[in-house]
PDB file of C-alpha atoms and ligand atoms in Angstrom:
ATOM      1  CA  UNK A  12     -18.190  11.435  -6.801  1.00 54.00           C
ATOM      2  CA  UNK A  13     -16.659  10.298  -3.790  1.00 65.00           C
ATOM      3  CA  UNK A  14     -13.770  12.708  -2.190  1.00 80.00           C
ATOM      4  CA  UNK A  15     -10.480  11.431  -2.732  1.00 95.00           C
ATOM      5  CA  UNK A  16      -8.518  10.128   0.089  1.00 98.00           C
ATOM      6  CA  UNK A  17      -6.018  12.509   1.421  1.00 98.00           C
ATOM      7  CA  UNK A  18      -2.384  11.660   2.875  1.00 98.00           C
ATOM      8  CA  UNK A  19      -0.446  13.341   5.101  1.00 98.00           C
ATOM      9  CA  UNK A  20       3.307  12.357   4.869  1.00 98.00           C
ATOM     10  CA  UNK A  21       5.767  12.794   7.752  1.00 98.00           C
ATOM     11  CA  UNK A  22       9.442  11.940   7.499  1.00 98.00           C
ATOM     12  CA  UNK A  23      12.690  13.316   8.128  1.00 98.00           C
ATOM     13  CA  UNK A  24      15.108  11.276   6.095  1.00 97.00           C
ATOM     14  CA  UNK A  25      15.765  10.757   2.243  1.00 97.00           C
ATOM     15  CA  UNK A  26      11.841  10.100   1.491  1.00 98.00           C
ATOM     16  CA  UNK A  27      12.333   6.905  -0.518  1.00 98.00           C
ATOM     17  CA  UNK A  28       9.127   5.599   0.767  1.00 98.00           C
ATOM     18  CA  UNK A  29       7.559   8.749   0.412  1.00 98.00           C
ATOM     19  CA  UNK A  30       8.873   8.774  -3.230  1.00 98.00           C
ATOM     20  CA  UNK A  31       7.190   5.010  -3.787  1.00 98.00           C
ATOM     21  CA  UNK A  32       3.749   6.350  -2.621  1.00 98.00           C
ATOM     22  CA  UNK A  33       3.959   9.291  -4.660  1.00 98.00           C
ATOM     23  CA  UNK A  34       4.770   6.813  -8.092  1.00 98.00           C
ATOM     24  CA  UNK A  35       2.322   4.705  -7.238  1.00 98.00           C
ATOM     25  CA  UNK A  36      -0.452   7.468  -6.855  1.00 98.00           C
ATOM     26  CA  UNK A  37       1.192   8.759 -10.127  1.00 98.00           C
ATOM     27  CA  UNK A  38       0.691   5.427 -11.987  1.00 98.00           C
ATOM     28  CA  UNK A  39      -3.066   4.824 -10.335  1.00 98.00           C
ATOM     29  CA  UNK A  40      -2.292   1.846  -8.035  1.00 98.00           C
ATOM     30  CA  UNK A  41      -3.252   4.090  -5.224  1.00 98.00           C
ATOM     31  CA  UNK A  42      -6.715   5.921  -5.065  1.00 98.00           C
ATOM     32  CA  UNK A  43      -5.285   8.693  -2.711  1.00 98.00           C
ATOM     33  CA  UNK A  44      -3.586  12.321  -3.039  1.00 98.00           C
ATOM     34  CA  UNK A  45      -1.006  13.749  -1.424  1.00 98.00           C
ATOM     35  CA  UNK A  46      -2.404  16.740   0.745  1.00 98.00           C
ATOM     36  CA  UNK A  47       0.957  17.663   2.905  1.00 98.00           C
ATOM     37  CA  UNK A  48       4.251  16.488   3.238  1.00 98.00           C
ATOM     38  CA  UNK A  49       5.946  17.770   6.744  1.00 98.00           C
ATOM     39  CA  UNK A  50       9.306  16.975   8.103  1.00 98.00           C
ATOM     40  CA  UNK A  51      10.947  17.759  11.076  1.00 97.00           C
ATOM     41  CA  UNK A  52      14.425  18.288   8.819  1.00 98.00           C
ATOM     42  CA  UNK A  53      14.904  21.546   6.841  1.00 97.00           C
ATOM     43  CA  UNK A  54      17.186  19.928   4.513  1.00 98.00           C
ATOM     44  CA  UNK A  55      15.971  16.091   4.527  1.00 98.00           C
ATOM     45  CA  UNK A  56      15.207  14.485   1.040  1.00 98.00           C
ATOM     46  CA  UNK A  57      11.496  14.223   1.498  1.00 98.00           C
ATOM     47  CA  UNK A  58      10.948  17.518   1.853  1.00 98.00           C
ATOM     48  CA  UNK A  59      12.931  17.976  -1.567  1.00 98.00           C
ATOM     49  CA  UNK A  60      11.425  15.011  -3.569  1.00 98.00           C
ATOM     50  CA  UNK A  61       7.952  16.609  -2.541  1.00 98.00           C
ATOM     51  CA  UNK A  62       9.046  19.952  -4.007  1.00 98.00           C
ATOM     52  CA  UNK A  63      10.189  18.809  -6.968  1.00 98.00           C
ATOM     53  CA  UNK A  64       6.878  16.863  -7.729  1.00 97.00           C
ATOM     54  CA  UNK A  65       5.133  20.464  -6.623  1.00 97.00           C
ATOM     55  CA  UNK A  66       3.521  18.758  -3.437  1.00 98.00           C
ATOM     56  CA  UNK A  67       2.604  21.122  -0.363  1.00 98.00           C
ATOM     57  CA  UNK A  68       5.638  20.411   1.793  1.00 98.00           C
ATOM     58  CA  UNK A  69       6.660  22.294   4.717  1.00 98.00           C
ATOM     59  CA  UNK A  70       9.614  22.060   7.477  1.00 98.00           C
ATOM     60  CA  UNK A  71       8.267  21.629  11.028  1.00 97.00           C
ATOM     61  CA  UNK A  72      10.632  23.187  13.911  1.00 95.00           C
ATOM     62  CA  UNK A  73      10.658  20.260  16.078  1.00 94.00           C
ATOM     63  CA  UNK A  74      11.805  22.192  18.838  1.00 91.00           C
ATOM     64  CA  UNK A  75      14.600  21.651  21.361  1.00 94.00           C
ATOM     65  CA  UNK A  76      14.282  17.774  22.157  1.00 94.00           C
ATOM     66  CA  UNK A  77      16.233  15.193  20.145  1.00 92.00           C
ATOM     67  CA  UNK A  78      13.802  12.269  20.146  1.00 92.00           C
ATOM     68  CA  UNK A  79      10.401  14.270  20.383  1.00 92.00           C
ATOM     69  CA  UNK A  80       8.619  17.201  18.942  1.00 93.00           C
ATOM     70  CA  UNK A  81       7.857  19.831  22.004  1.00 93.00           C
ATOM     71  CA  UNK A  82       4.401  21.075  22.706  1.00 93.00           C
ATOM     72  CA  UNK A  83       4.008  23.685  20.109  1.00 94.00           C
ATOM     73  CA  UNK A  84       5.669  21.633  17.643  1.00 95.00           C
ATOM     74  CA  UNK A  85       3.124  19.259  17.884  1.00 96.00           C
ATOM     75  CA  UNK A  86       0.373  21.521  18.026  1.00 96.00           C
ATOM     76  CA  UNK A  87       1.333  22.790  14.776  1.00 96.00           C
ATOM     77  CA  UNK A  88       1.714  19.090  13.144  1.00 97.00           C
ATOM     78  CA  UNK A  89      -1.708  18.365  14.360  1.00 97.00           C
ATOM     79  CA  UNK A  90      -3.343  21.631  13.015  1.00 98.00           C
ATOM     80  CA  UNK A  91      -1.502  21.814   9.626  1.00 98.00           C
ATOM     81  CA  UNK A  92      -2.884  18.393   9.192  1.00 98.00           C
ATOM     82  CA  UNK A  93      -6.297  18.799  10.169  1.00 98.00           C
ATOM     83  CA  UNK A  94      -6.164  22.069   7.954  1.00 98.00           C
ATOM     84  CA  UNK A  95      -5.408  19.849   5.247  1.00 98.00           C
ATOM     85  CA  UNK A  96      -8.107  17.631   5.934  1.00 98.00           C
ATOM     86  CA  UNK A  97      -6.032  14.750   5.752  1.00 98.00           C
ATOM     87  CA  UNK A  98      -7.817  11.254   5.582  1.00 98.00           C
ATOM     88  CA  UNK A  99      -4.613   8.758   6.845  1.00 98.00           C
ATOM     89  CA  UNK A 100      -1.338  10.175   8.538  1.00 98.00           C
ATOM     90  CA  UNK A 101       1.809   8.244   6.655  1.00 98.00           C
ATOM     91  CA  UNK A 102       4.992   8.041   8.896  1.00 98.00           C
ATOM     92  CA  UNK A 103       7.731   7.294   6.110  1.00 98.00           C
ATOM     93  CA  UNK A 104      10.762   7.960   8.055  1.00 96.00           C
ATOM     94  CA  UNK A 105       9.880  10.129  11.014  1.00 97.00           C
ATOM     95  CA  UNK A 106      12.437   9.790  13.710  1.00 94.00           C
ATOM     96  CA  UNK A 107      10.688  11.272  16.738  1.00 94.00           C
ATOM     97  CA  UNK A 108       8.243   9.673  19.027  1.00 92.00           C
ATOM     98  CA  UNK A 109       4.578  11.162  18.475  1.00 92.00           C
ATOM     99  CA  UNK A 110       2.593  10.994  21.530  1.00 85.00           C
ATOM    100  CA  UNK A 111      -0.569  11.946  23.457  1.00 85.00           C
ATOM    101  CA  UNK A 112      -2.563  14.738  21.560  1.00 92.00           C
ATOM    102  CA  UNK A 113      -1.224  13.723  18.045  1.00 96.00           C
ATOM    103  CA  UNK A 114      -2.409  10.060  18.696  1.00 96.00           C
ATOM    104  CA  UNK A 115      -5.827  11.183  19.963  1.00 96.00           C
ATOM    105  CA  UNK A 116      -6.628  13.645  16.998  1.00 97.00           C
ATOM    106  CA  UNK A 117      -5.961  10.985  14.367  1.00 97.00           C
ATOM    107  CA  UNK A 118      -6.474   7.699  16.015  1.00 95.00           C
ATOM    108  CA  UNK A 119      -6.646   4.543  14.111  1.00 96.00           C
ATOM    109  CA  UNK A 120      -5.458   6.776  10.878  1.00 98.00           C
ATOM    110  CA  UNK A 121      -1.948   6.725  11.320  1.00 98.00           C
ATOM    111  CA  UNK A 122       0.216   4.299   9.780  1.00 98.00           C
ATOM    112  CA  UNK A 123       4.146   3.579   9.719  1.00 98.00           C
ATOM    113  CA  UNK A 124       6.733   1.338   8.464  1.00 98.00           C
ATOM    114  CA  UNK A 125       9.413  -0.392  10.215  1.00 98.00           C
ATOM    115  CA  UNK A 126      12.566  -2.411   8.664  1.00 98.00           C
ATOM    116  CA  UNK A 127      11.558  -6.039  10.515  1.00 98.00           C
ATOM    117  CA  UNK A 128       9.248  -8.526  11.169  1.00 98.00           C
ATOM    118  CA  UNK A 129       7.639  -7.120  14.014  1.00 98.00           C
ATOM    119  CA  UNK A 130       7.261  -7.677  17.071  1.00 98.00           C
ATOM    120  CA  UNK A 131      10.895  -8.620  16.037  1.00 98.00           C
ATOM    121  CA  UNK A 132      13.720  -5.972  16.453  1.00 98.00           C
ATOM    122  CA  UNK A 133      11.385  -2.724  17.396  1.00 98.00           C
ATOM    123  CA  UNK A 134      13.516   0.350  17.857  1.00 95.00           C
ATOM    124  CA  UNK A 135      16.405   1.519  15.921  1.00 95.00           C
ATOM    125  CA  UNK A 136      18.493  -0.316  13.513  1.00 97.00           C
ATOM    126  CA  UNK A 137      16.346  -2.903  13.172  1.00 98.00           C
ATOM    127  CA  UNK A 138      18.277  -4.610  10.120  1.00 98.00           C
ATOM    128  CA  UNK A 139      21.277  -4.542  12.048  1.00 98.00           C
ATOM    129  CA  UNK A 140      19.353  -5.859  15.237  1.00 98.00           C
ATOM    130  CA  UNK A 141      18.466  -8.869  12.937  1.00 98.00           C
ATOM    131  CA  UNK A 142      21.773  -9.508  11.446  1.00 98.00           C
ATOM    132  CA  UNK A 143      23.515  -9.803  15.213  1.00 98.00           C
ATOM    133  CA  UNK A 144      20.784 -11.812  15.966  1.00 98.00           C
ATOM    134  CA  UNK A 145      21.387 -14.538  13.483  1.00 98.00           C
ATOM    135  CA  UNK A 146      17.701 -14.717  11.934  1.00 98.00           C
ATOM    136  CA  UNK A 147      17.606 -15.938   8.168  1.00 98.00           C
ATOM    137  CA  UNK A 148      14.589 -14.302   7.563  1.00 98.00           C
ATOM    138  CA  UNK A 149      13.355 -10.858   8.280  1.00 98.00           C
ATOM    139  CA  UNK A 150      11.459  -8.071   6.376  1.00 98.00           C
ATOM    140  CA  UNK A 151       9.176  -4.809   7.032  1.00 98.00           C
ATOM    141  CA  UNK A 152       5.796  -4.335   8.551  1.00 98.00           C
ATOM    142  CA  UNK A 153       3.195  -1.603   8.127  1.00 98.00           C
ATOM    143  CA  UNK A 154       1.634  -1.300  11.107  1.00 98.00           C
ATOM    144  CA  UNK A 155      -1.152   1.570  12.751  1.00 98.00           C
ATOM    145  CA  UNK A 156       0.628   3.614  14.952  1.00 97.00           C
ATOM    146  CA  UNK A 157      -0.243   3.528  18.943  1.00 95.00           C
ATOM    147  CA  UNK A 158       1.294   4.954  22.124  1.00 93.00           C
ATOM    148  CA  UNK A 159       4.044   1.914  22.138  1.00 93.00           C
ATOM    149  CA  UNK A 160       7.103   1.879  20.155  1.00 93.00           C
ATOM    150  CA  UNK A 161       6.361  -0.066  17.082  1.00 95.00           C
ATOM    151  CA  UNK A 162       4.006  -2.069  18.567  1.00 96.00           C
ATOM    152  CA  UNK A 163       0.438  -1.242  16.952  1.00 97.00           C
ATOM    153  CA  UNK A 164      -1.557  -3.325  15.203  1.00 98.00           C
ATOM    154  CA  UNK A 165      -0.063  -5.092  12.186  1.00 98.00           C
ATOM    155  CA  UNK A 166      -1.281  -4.411   8.340  1.00 98.00           C
ATOM    156  CA  UNK A 167       0.993  -6.252   6.028  1.00 98.00           C
ATOM    157  CA  UNK A 168       4.502  -7.733   6.165  1.00 98.00           C
ATOM    158  CA  UNK A 169       6.980  -8.683   3.753  1.00 98.00           C
ATOM    159  CA  UNK A 170      10.052 -11.013   4.378  1.00 98.00           C
ATOM    160  CA  UNK A 171      13.343 -10.938   3.037  1.00 98.00           C
ATOM    161  CA  UNK A 172      16.101 -13.492   3.295  1.00 98.00           C
ATOM    162  CA  UNK A 173      19.014 -12.677   4.927  1.00 98.00           C
ATOM    163  CA  UNK A 174      22.134 -13.673   3.182  1.00 98.00           C
ATOM    164  CA  UNK A 175      24.990 -15.322   4.473  1.00 96.00           C
ATOM    165  CA  UNK A 176      27.580 -12.366   3.237  1.00 96.00           C
ATOM    166  CA  UNK A 177      25.193  -9.587   4.217  1.00 98.00           C
ATOM    167  CA  UNK A 178      26.097  -6.597   6.038  1.00 98.00           C
ATOM    168  CA  UNK A 179      23.936  -3.827   7.419  1.00 97.00           C
ATOM    169  CA  UNK A 180      24.226  -2.094   4.421  1.00 98.00           C
ATOM    170  CA  UNK A 181      23.255  -4.729   2.074  1.00 98.00           C
ATOM    171  CA  UNK A 182      20.565  -5.785   4.679  1.00 98.00           C
ATOM    172  CA  UNK A 183      19.122  -2.515   4.890  1.00 98.00           C
ATOM    173  CA  UNK A 184      19.090  -1.695   1.331  1.00 98.00           C
ATOM    174  CA  UNK A 185      16.931  -4.935   0.368  1.00 98.00           C
ATOM    175  CA  UNK A 186      14.412  -4.218   3.384  1.00 98.00           C
ATOM    176  CA  UNK A 187      14.333  -0.809   1.503  1.00 98.00           C
ATOM    177  CA  UNK A 188      13.411  -2.335  -1.921  1.00 98.00           C
ATOM    178  CA  UNK A 189      10.751  -4.560  -0.137  1.00 98.00           C
ATOM    179  CA  UNK A 190       9.581  -1.514   1.465  1.00 98.00           C
ATOM    180  CA  UNK A 191       8.691   0.331  -1.860  1.00 98.00           C
ATOM    181  CA  UNK A 192       6.627  -2.817  -2.364  1.00 98.00           C
ATOM    182  CA  UNK A 193       4.903  -2.918   0.679  1.00 98.00           C
ATOM    183  CA  UNK A 194       3.919   0.187   1.884  1.00 98.00           C
ATOM    184  CA  UNK A 195       1.982   1.547  -1.628  1.00 98.00           C
ATOM    185  CA  UNK A 196       0.208  -1.512  -0.954  1.00 98.00           C
ATOM    186  CA  UNK A 197      -1.219  -1.296   2.099  1.00 98.00           C
ATOM    187  CA  UNK A 198      -1.971   2.530   1.791  1.00 98.00           C
ATOM    188  CA  UNK A 199      -3.446   1.525  -1.609  1.00 98.00           C
ATOM    189  CA  UNK A 200      -5.917  -0.978   0.587  1.00 98.00           C
ATOM    190  CA  UNK A 201      -6.346   1.825   3.349  1.00 98.00           C
ATOM    191  CA  UNK A 202      -7.476   4.437   0.380  1.00 98.00           C
ATOM    192  CA  UNK A 203      -9.484   1.833  -0.736  1.00 97.00           C
ATOM    193  CA  UNK A 204     -11.638   1.038   2.356  1.00 97.00           C
ATOM    194  CA  UNK A 205     -10.357  -2.568   2.027  1.00 97.00           C
ATOM    195  CA  UNK A 206      -8.630  -3.028   5.675  1.00 98.00           C
ATOM    196  CA  UNK A 207     -11.048  -3.773   8.387  1.00 97.00           C
ATOM    197  CA  UNK A 208      -9.403  -3.594  12.161  1.00 97.00           C
ATOM    198  CA  UNK A 209     -10.577  -5.367  15.217  1.00 96.00           C
ATOM    199  CA  UNK A 210      -8.373  -4.766  18.134  1.00 93.00           C
ATOM    200  CA  UNK A 211      -5.081  -5.945  17.247  1.00 96.00           C
ATOM    201  CA  UNK A 212      -6.466  -7.907  14.224  1.00 98.00           C
ATOM    202  CA  UNK A 213      -6.450  -6.427  10.966  1.00 98.00           C
ATOM    203  CA  UNK A 214      -8.081  -8.345   8.019  1.00 98.00           C
ATOM    204  CA  UNK A 215      -7.541  -7.056   4.034  1.00 97.00           C
ATOM    205  CA  UNK A 216     -11.102  -7.780   2.360  1.00 92.00           C
ATOM    206  CA  UNK A 217     -10.491  -9.808  -0.951  1.00 73.00           C
ATOM    207  CA  UNK A 218     -10.682  -7.733  -3.988  1.00 59.00           C
ATOM    208  CA  UNK A 219     -14.710  -8.682  -5.492  1.00 49.00           C
TER     209      UNK A 219
HETATM  210  C1  LIG B   8      12.604   3.482   6.236  1.00 85.05           C
HETATM  211  O1  LIG B   8      13.774   2.066   6.655  1.00 85.05           O
HETATM  212  C2  LIG B   8      11.895   2.653   7.470  1.00 85.05           C
HETATM  213  O2  LIG B   8      11.598   1.390   7.351  1.00 85.05           O
HETATM  214  C3  LIG B   8      12.234   3.561   8.634  1.00 85.05           C
HETATM  215  O3  LIG B   8      12.754   4.798   7.979  1.00 85.05           O
HETATM  216  C4  LIG B   8      13.181   4.219   6.680  1.00 85.05           C
HETATM  217  C5  LIG B   8      12.828   5.955   6.227  1.00 85.05           C
HETATM  218  O4  LIG B   8      13.484   5.716   4.800  1.00 85.05           O
HETATM  219  N1  LIG B   8      10.698   3.942   9.575  1.00 85.05           N
HETATM  220  P1  LIG B   8      13.247   6.273   3.507  1.00 85.05           P
HETATM  221  O5  LIG B   8      13.132   7.906   4.098  1.00 85.05           O
HETATM  222  O6  LIG B   8      11.662   6.432   3.228  1.00 85.05           O
HETATM  223  O7  LIG B   8      13.737   6.207   2.604  1.00 85.05           O
END
């Protein structure tokens, strides 16, 4: 029997994408197991959600910087994920930029979800950027992580309409709902080996 595909999930926030993935695994929609959940925020929802499900969940002290991990923290992150033998690192609302050593250790095996249709509106509060710009359609994107900000090869996208009376909150809520469909779908395809990558281009194998 082949080895189960192992996920390492990293997040800083409430963890609703983590929950969507954990529920999809429990419902046999993703052939994978969650090997480890890590967060740079001790009180985060994602750690609480993981512990509720009896999954290994640890706080990773991030060090003194606000937008990145310090050297020790990044080394510890890599070591913990390697010790857990993860096949894929799933960023689920992780609010710090990850750099060289981490990217090299898991090259081509790190994915993220972003709340816009990239390459539009990278960076923070993408739903607000979309609303302020006046686009009529936005959405979410699952992509591989590279050294840039939200710039890696795109795996999947799901559209969300922008409605006339949307506020940042209502639009963000609908994008979040779309994320909960898209992320498990993309992680399932990766776990099944149905994704191939050619430079920036990502192809989905048709299910046989
Ligand atoms: C999501 O909106 C995702 O697009 C962004 O961070 C948020 C995480 O939300 N990268 P949650 O913690 O999964 O609820």
